[in-house]
mmCIF file of C-alpha atoms and ligand atoms in Angstrom:
data_model
loop_
_atom_site.group_PDB
_atom_site.id
_atom_site.type_symbol
_atom_site.label_atom_id
_atom_site.label_comp_id
_atom_site.label_asym_id
_atom_site.label_seq_id
_atom_site.Cartn_x
_atom_site.Cartn_y
_atom_site.Cartn_z
ATOM 1 C CA MET A 1 8.178 -6.094 -57.067
ATOM 2 C CA THR A 2 5.432 -4.320 -54.883
ATOM 3 C CA LEU A 3 4.290 -5.266 -52.006
ATOM 4 C CA ASP A 4 1.022 -6.911 -51.649
ATOM 5 C CA ALA A 5 -0.609 -4.995 -48.567
ATOM 6 C CA THR A 6 -3.737 -7.038 -48.029
ATOM 7 C CA ALA A 7 -0.917 -10.087 -48.318
ATOM 8 C CA ALA A 8 1.333 -8.800 -45.430
ATOM 9 C CA ASN A 9 -1.601 -8.543 -42.898
ATOM 10 C CA LYS A 10 -2.666 -11.444 -43.807
ATOM 11 C CA VAL A 11 0.288 -12.743 -42.131
ATOM 12 C CA LEU A 12 0.802 -10.398 -39.111
ATOM 13 C CA GLY A 13 -2.415 -9.992 -38.349
ATOM 14 C CA GLY A 14 -3.889 -11.426 -34.915
ATOM 15 C CA LEU A 15 -0.473 -13.158 -34.246
ATOM 16 C CA ARG A 16 -0.719 -11.091 -30.981
ATOM 17 C CA PRO A 17 -4.363 -12.717 -29.573
ATOM 18 C CA PHE A 18 -4.524 -10.855 -25.795
ATOM 19 C CA PRO A 19 -5.559 -7.786 -24.910
ATOM 20 C CA VAL A 20 -3.518 -6.362 -22.146
ATOM 21 C CA ALA A 21 -3.824 -3.537 -19.994
ATOM 22 C CA VAL A 22 -0.522 -1.966 -19.086
ATOM 23 C CA THR A 23 -0.308 0.730 -16.592
ATOM 24 C CA THR A 24 2.242 3.317 -14.892
ATOM 25 C CA ILE A 25 2.693 6.015 -12.458
ATOM 26 C CA GLU A 26 4.657 9.146 -13.065
ATOM 27 C CA GLY A 27 4.711 12.293 -10.819
ATOM 28 C CA GLY A 28 2.068 11.235 -8.898
ATOM 29 C CA PHE A 29 -0.299 10.920 -12.005
ATOM 30 C CA ALA A 30 -1.320 6.790 -12.931
ATOM 31 C CA ASN A 31 -2.397 6.161 -16.186
ATOM 32 C CA GLY A 32 -2.984 3.359 -18.880
ATOM 33 C CA LEU A 33 -3.323 1.552 -22.196
ATOM 34 C CA MET A 34 -5.007 -0.960 -23.576
ATOM 35 C CA SER A 35 -2.094 -3.204 -26.016
ATOM 36 C CA LEU A 36 -1.915 -5.930 -28.368
ATOM 37 C CA SER A 37 1.473 -6.223 -28.751
ATOM 38 C CA ALA A 38 2.300 -7.977 -25.270
ATOM 39 C CA GLY A 39 5.418 -10.983 -25.732
ATOM 40 C CA ALA A 40 7.258 -12.585 -23.456
ATOM 41 C CA ALA A 41 11.166 -11.876 -24.178
ATOM 42 C CA SER A 42 13.347 -13.965 -21.954
ATOM 43 C CA ILE A 43 14.133 -17.950 -22.423
ATOM 44 C CA VAL A 44 15.677 -17.788 -18.866
ATOM 45 C CA PRO A 45 12.135 -19.152 -16.759
ATOM 46 C CA GLU A 46 13.900 -17.661 -13.891
ATOM 47 C CA LEU A 47 14.277 -14.344 -15.268
ATOM 48 C CA PRO A 48 11.625 -13.020 -17.009
ATOM 49 C CA ARG A 49 11.011 -10.457 -19.292
ATOM 50 C CA ALA A 50 8.183 -8.903 -21.022
ATOM 51 C CA THR A 51 7.811 -6.465 -24.221
ATOM 52 C CA VAL A 52 5.265 -3.993 -24.731
ATOM 53 C CA SER A 53 5.503 -1.601 -28.159
ATOM 54 C CA LEU A 54 3.441 1.684 -27.273
ATOM 55 C CA THR A 55 2.975 4.244 -30.043
ATOM 56 C CA LYS A 56 4.282 7.448 -29.099
ATOM 57 C CA TYR A 57 0.845 9.504 -29.876
ATOM 58 C CA ASN A 58 -0.740 8.040 -26.242
ATOM 59 C CA LYS A 59 0.186 9.741 -23.373
ATOM 60 C CA THR A 60 1.009 6.674 -21.717
ATOM 61 C CA HIS A 61 4.368 5.814 -23.904
ATOM 62 C CA GLU A 62 5.763 8.868 -22.436
ATOM 63 C CA MET A 63 5.255 8.624 -18.671
ATOM 64 C CA LEU A 64 6.494 4.897 -19.347
ATOM 65 C CA LEU A 65 9.791 6.904 -20.901
ATOM 66 C CA ASN A 66 10.262 8.412 -18.071
ATOM 67 C CA SER A 67 8.819 6.374 -15.061
ATOM 68 C CA GLY A 68 10.737 3.505 -16.325
ATOM 69 C CA VAL A 69 7.791 1.532 -14.904
ATOM 70 C CA PHE A 70 4.953 -0.555 -16.187
ATOM 71 C CA VAL A 71 2.533 -3.256 -15.373
ATOM 72 C CA MET A 72 1.242 -5.587 -18.187
ATOM 73 C CA HIS A 73 -2.018 -7.844 -17.175
ATOM 74 C CA LEU A 74 -4.172 -9.939 -18.884
ATOM 75 C CA LEU A 75 -7.741 -9.725 -18.682
ATOM 76 C CA SER A 76 -9.813 -12.401 -17.488
ATOM 77 C CA ALA A 77 -12.872 -14.655 -19.501
ATOM 78 C CA ALA A 78 -14.730 -16.886 -16.997
ATOM 79 C CA PRO A 79 -18.347 -15.498 -17.112
ATOM 80 C CA GLU A 80 -18.088 -13.442 -13.430
ATOM 81 C CA GLN A 81 -15.182 -11.691 -14.725
ATOM 82 C CA VAL A 82 -15.684 -10.541 -17.915
ATOM 83 C CA ASP A 83 -17.825 -7.819 -17.585
ATOM 84 C CA LYS A 84 -14.719 -6.418 -15.262
ATOM 85 C CA SER A 85 -12.644 -7.074 -18.383
ATOM 86 C CA LEU A 86 -14.453 -4.794 -20.493
ATOM 87 C CA GLU A 87 -14.811 -2.199 -18.510
ATOM 88 C CA ILE A 88 -11.124 -2.559 -17.824
ATOM 89 C CA LEU A 89 -10.599 -2.459 -21.651
ATOM 90 C CA MET A 90 -13.409 0.614 -22.722
ATOM 91 C CA THR A 91 -11.824 3.086 -20.015
ATOM 92 C CA LEU A 92 -8.344 1.975 -21.086
ATOM 93 C CA GLY A 93 -8.446 1.920 -24.281
ATOM 94 C CA GLY A 94 -10.904 4.364 -24.932
ATOM 95 C CA SER A 95 -10.627 7.645 -24.515
ATOM 96 C CA SER A 96 -6.814 8.964 -23.306
ATOM 97 C CA GLY A 97 -4.685 9.988 -19.876
ATOM 98 C CA ARG A 98 -4.367 13.561 -21.104
ATOM 99 C CA ASP A 99 -8.644 13.979 -20.810
ATOM 100 C CA GLY A 100 -8.858 13.487 -17.465
ATOM 101 C CA ASP A 101 -8.224 10.445 -14.621
ATOM 102 C CA LYS A 102 -8.952 7.091 -15.939
ATOM 103 C CA LEU A 103 -7.385 4.991 -13.336
ATOM 104 C CA SER A 104 -9.662 5.967 -9.962
ATOM 105 C CA LYS A 105 -12.912 4.459 -12.673
ATOM 106 C CA LEU A 106 -10.927 1.261 -11.676
ATOM 107 C CA ARG A 107 -10.138 -0.608 -8.731
ATOM 108 C CA THR A 108 -6.272 -0.375 -8.074
ATOM 109 C CA LYS A 109 -3.616 -1.820 -5.722
ATOM 110 C CA THR A 110 0.144 0.468 -5.475
ATOM 111 C CA GLY A 111 3.164 -2.574 -6.786
ATOM 112 C CA VAL A 112 6.738 -2.529 -5.613
ATOM 113 C CA THR A 113 7.325 -0.218 -8.535
ATOM 114 C CA GLY A 114 4.835 2.299 -7.271
ATOM 115 C CA ALA A 115 2.948 1.694 -11.182
ATOM 116 C CA PRO A 116 -1.106 0.814 -10.022
ATOM 117 C CA ILE A 117 -2.118 -3.141 -10.143
ATOM 118 C CA LEU A 118 -5.843 -3.539 -11.702
ATOM 119 C CA LEU A 119 -7.311 -5.600 -9.046
ATOM 120 C CA ASP A 120 -10.086 -7.049 -11.438
ATOM 121 C CA ALA A 121 -7.466 -8.457 -14.158
ATOM 122 C CA HIS A 122 -6.803 -11.665 -15.082
ATOM 123 C CA SER A 123 -3.514 -11.905 -13.590
ATOM 124 C CA TYR A 124 -0.675 -9.564 -14.436
ATOM 125 C CA VAL A 125 3.312 -8.701 -14.132
ATOM 126 C CA GLU A 126 4.854 -6.049 -13.056
ATOM 127 C CA ALA A 127 8.385 -4.128 -14.730
ATOM 128 C CA ARG A 128 11.047 -1.946 -14.746
ATOM 129 C CA VAL A 129 12.278 -1.287 -18.457
ATOM 130 C CA ILE A 130 16.014 -2.503 -19.189
ATOM 131 C CA ALA A 131 15.756 -1.512 -22.979
ATOM 132 C CA THR A 132 13.892 0.413 -25.428
ATOM 133 C CA LEU A 133 14.006 0.924 -29.797
ATOM 134 C CA ASP A 134 12.484 3.950 -31.223
ATOM 135 C CA VAL A 135 11.306 2.542 -33.967
ATOM 136 C CA GLU A 136 9.358 6.192 -35.390
ATOM 137 C CA GLU A 137 6.249 5.656 -34.568
ATOM 138 C CA ASN A 138 6.238 3.572 -31.171
ATOM 139 C CA THR A 139 8.733 2.689 -28.940
ATOM 140 C CA ILE A 140 9.261 -1.091 -27.911
ATOM 141 C CA PHE A 141 10.009 -1.260 -24.257
ATOM 142 C CA VAL A 142 11.702 -4.516 -22.897
ATOM 143 C CA GLY A 143 11.442 -5.181 -18.980
ATOM 144 C CA ASP A 144 12.844 -7.568 -15.946
ATOM 145 C CA VAL A 145 10.062 -8.818 -14.656
ATOM 146 C CA VAL A 146 9.947 -7.995 -10.992
ATOM 147 C CA ALA A 147 6.597 -8.986 -9.552
ATOM 148 C CA ALA A 148 3.720 -11.386 -11.269
ATOM 149 C CA GLU A 149 0.324 -12.387 -9.442
ATOM 150 C CA ILE A 150 -2.939 -14.445 -10.943
ATOM 151 C CA LEU A 151 -5.654 -12.996 -9.536
ATOM 152 C CA HIS A 152 -8.755 -14.369 -10.942
ATOM 153 C CA GLU A 153 -8.103 -18.434 -12.029
ATOM 154 C CA GLY A 154 -9.805 -19.586 -15.449
ATOM 155 C CA GLU A 155 -8.931 -18.509 -18.957
ATOM 156 C CA ARG A 156 -7.860 -14.871 -20.281
ATOM 157 C CA LEU A 157 -9.698 -12.790 -22.652
ATOM 158 C CA ARG A 158 -9.048 -12.888 -26.499
ATOM 159 C CA ILE A 159 -9.152 -10.143 -28.764
ATOM 160 C CA GLY A 160 -12.054 -11.943 -30.782
ATOM 161 C CA GLU A 161 -14.431 -12.622 -28.032
ATOM 162 C CA ALA A 162 -13.827 -9.132 -26.613
ATOM 163 C CA TRP A 163 -15.096 -7.532 -29.583
ATOM 164 C CA GLY A 164 -18.092 -9.684 -29.789
ATOM 165 C CA LYS A 165 -18.948 -8.500 -26.842
ATOM 166 C CA LEU A 166 -17.973 -4.603 -26.672
ATOM 167 C CA PRO A 167 -21.339 -2.546 -27.443
ATOM 168 C CA ALA A 168 -20.733 -0.935 -31.168
ATOM 169 C CA ASP A 169 -21.176 3.023 -29.764
ATOM 170 C CA TRP A 170 -17.987 2.125 -27.986
ATOM 171 C CA ILE A 171 -16.401 0.613 -31.206
ATOM 172 C CA GLU A 172 -17.813 3.408 -33.307
ATOM 173 C CA GLN A 173 -16.272 6.079 -30.546
ATOM 174 C CA TYR A 174 -12.873 3.950 -30.788
ATOM 175 C CA GLU A 175 -12.595 3.418 -34.577
ATOM 176 C CA THR A 176 -13.126 7.770 -34.480
ATOM 177 C CA ASN A 177 -10.426 8.057 -31.807
ATOM 178 C CA HIS A 178 -8.151 5.672 -33.924
ATOM 179 C CA ILE A 179 -7.962 8.094 -36.933
ATOM 180 C CA PRO A 180 -5.382 11.331 -35.514
ATOM 181 C CA GLN A 181 -3.179 8.504 -34.037
ATOM 182 C CA LEU A 182 -2.687 6.778 -37.627
ATOM 183 C CA GLU A 183 -2.514 10.327 -39.086
ATOM 184 C CA SER A 184 0.970 10.493 -36.414
ATOM 185 C CA ALA A 185 2.155 7.268 -37.371
ATOM 186 C CA ARG A 186 2.200 8.107 -41.370
ATOM 187 C CA SER A 187 3.598 11.113 -40.504
ATOM 188 C CA TYR A 188 6.381 10.308 -38.347
ATOM 189 C CA ARG A 189 6.781 7.748 -40.867
ATOM 190 C CA ALA A 190 6.712 9.975 -43.429
ATOM 191 C CA GLY A 191 9.472 11.714 -41.591
ATOM 192 C CA GLU A 192 7.868 15.355 -41.077
ATOM 193 C CA LYS A 193 7.950 14.154 -36.874
ATOM 194 C CA VAL A 194 11.091 13.296 -34.880
HETATM 195 C C1 LIG B 1 -7.317 -3.754 -28.258
HETATM 196 C C2 LIG B 1 -6.758 -2.855 -28.780
HETATM 197 C C3 LIG B 1 -5.365 -2.637 -28.565
HETATM 198 C C4 LIG B 1 -4.819 -1.497 -28.527
HETATM 199 N N1 LIG B 1 -2.952 -2.382 -29.064
HETATM 200 C C5 LIG B 1 -2.223 -0.451 -29.102
HETATM 201 C C6 LIG B 1 -1.113 -0.682 -28.953
HETATM 202 O O1 LIG B 1 -0.934 -2.043 -29.256
HETATM 203 N N2 LIG B 1 0.056 0.607 -28.533
HETATM 204 C C7 LIG B 1 -0.358 1.241 -27.977
HETATM 205 O O2 LIG B 1 0.384 2.409 -28.253
HETATM 206 N N3 LIG B 1 -1.638 1.435 -28.144
HETATM 207 C C8 LIG B 1 -2.687 0.646 -28.621
HETATM 208 N N4 LIG B 1 -4.609 0.778 -28.316
HETATM 209 C C9 LIG B 1 -4.489 2.465 -28.193
HETATM 210 C C10 LIG B 1 -4.645 2.825 -26.876
HETATM 211 O O3 LIG B 1 -5.010 1.824 -25.842
HETATM 212 C C11 LIG B 1 -5.612 4.096 -27.130
HETATM 213 O O4 LIG B 1 -5.187 4.693 -27.737
HETATM 214 C C12 LIG B 1 -5.735 4.775 -25.396
HETATM 215 O O5 LIG B 1 -6.739 5.875 -25.593
HETATM 216 C C13 LIG B 1 -4.357 5.872 -25.148
HETATM 217 O O6 LIG B 1 -4.814 6.195 -23.635
HETATM 218 P P1 LIG B 1 -3.074 7.125 -23.127
HETATM 219 O O7 LIG B 1 -3.496 8.274 -23.939
HETATM 220 O O8 LIG B 1 -4.074 6.985 -21.860
HETATM 221 O O9 LIG B 1 -1.932 6.549 -22.933
HETATM 222 C C14 LIG B 1 -5.055 -0.093 -28.194
HETATM 223 C C15 LIG B 1 -6.463 -0.117 -28.106
HETATM 224 C C16 LIG B 1 -7.266 -1.085 -28.324
HETATM 225 C C17 LIG B 1 -8.722 -0.463 -27.691
#
């Protein structure tokens, strides 16, 4: 039976509706990206764990492998905060740390792991990586949560709402940037990259 990829993507799409901003620091350089792969990874309430999946193409991936620490932020949907949320999303998800310092454009404080915390995020968990799973084009990171804080009350921003508010020219640029990332991922899957 041939794979019905349209059906598969319908089943799998939208399972994780909350975009998260993932930050880390390595050798004094702070960086981060946006991700739609965030999840909880523990059933023990007093011992929380977080998981995120990053593409090897992205600079944050290698930095996280080396640093072993990350902060995962939810963004705010509250009317007075949503512009800040879109600014975070566009700053971290719109270009690579390879091309310049993104974090200095955002308000931050330093977390217990040394990684930067985004002060305009809704909330965050800070984690130390305890396991990684290499899955060709990306790596799944699992971390023990060592700190957490709710910075702003109200609802968390969902990706559907964010897409509806993002400027068309930013979306166009994002889609252009996504092409080499996809090509890189396909090369890993084809065994052309290790
Ligand atoms: C809504 C959204 C979701 C994204 N999800 C992921 C993801 O799950 N994993 C990933 O590696 N990149 C994801 N990206 C892409 C990165 O955020 C983007 O390529 C970023 O510019 C990488 O920056 P870096 O090279 O500084 O790490 C997403 C981007 C957006 C806007």
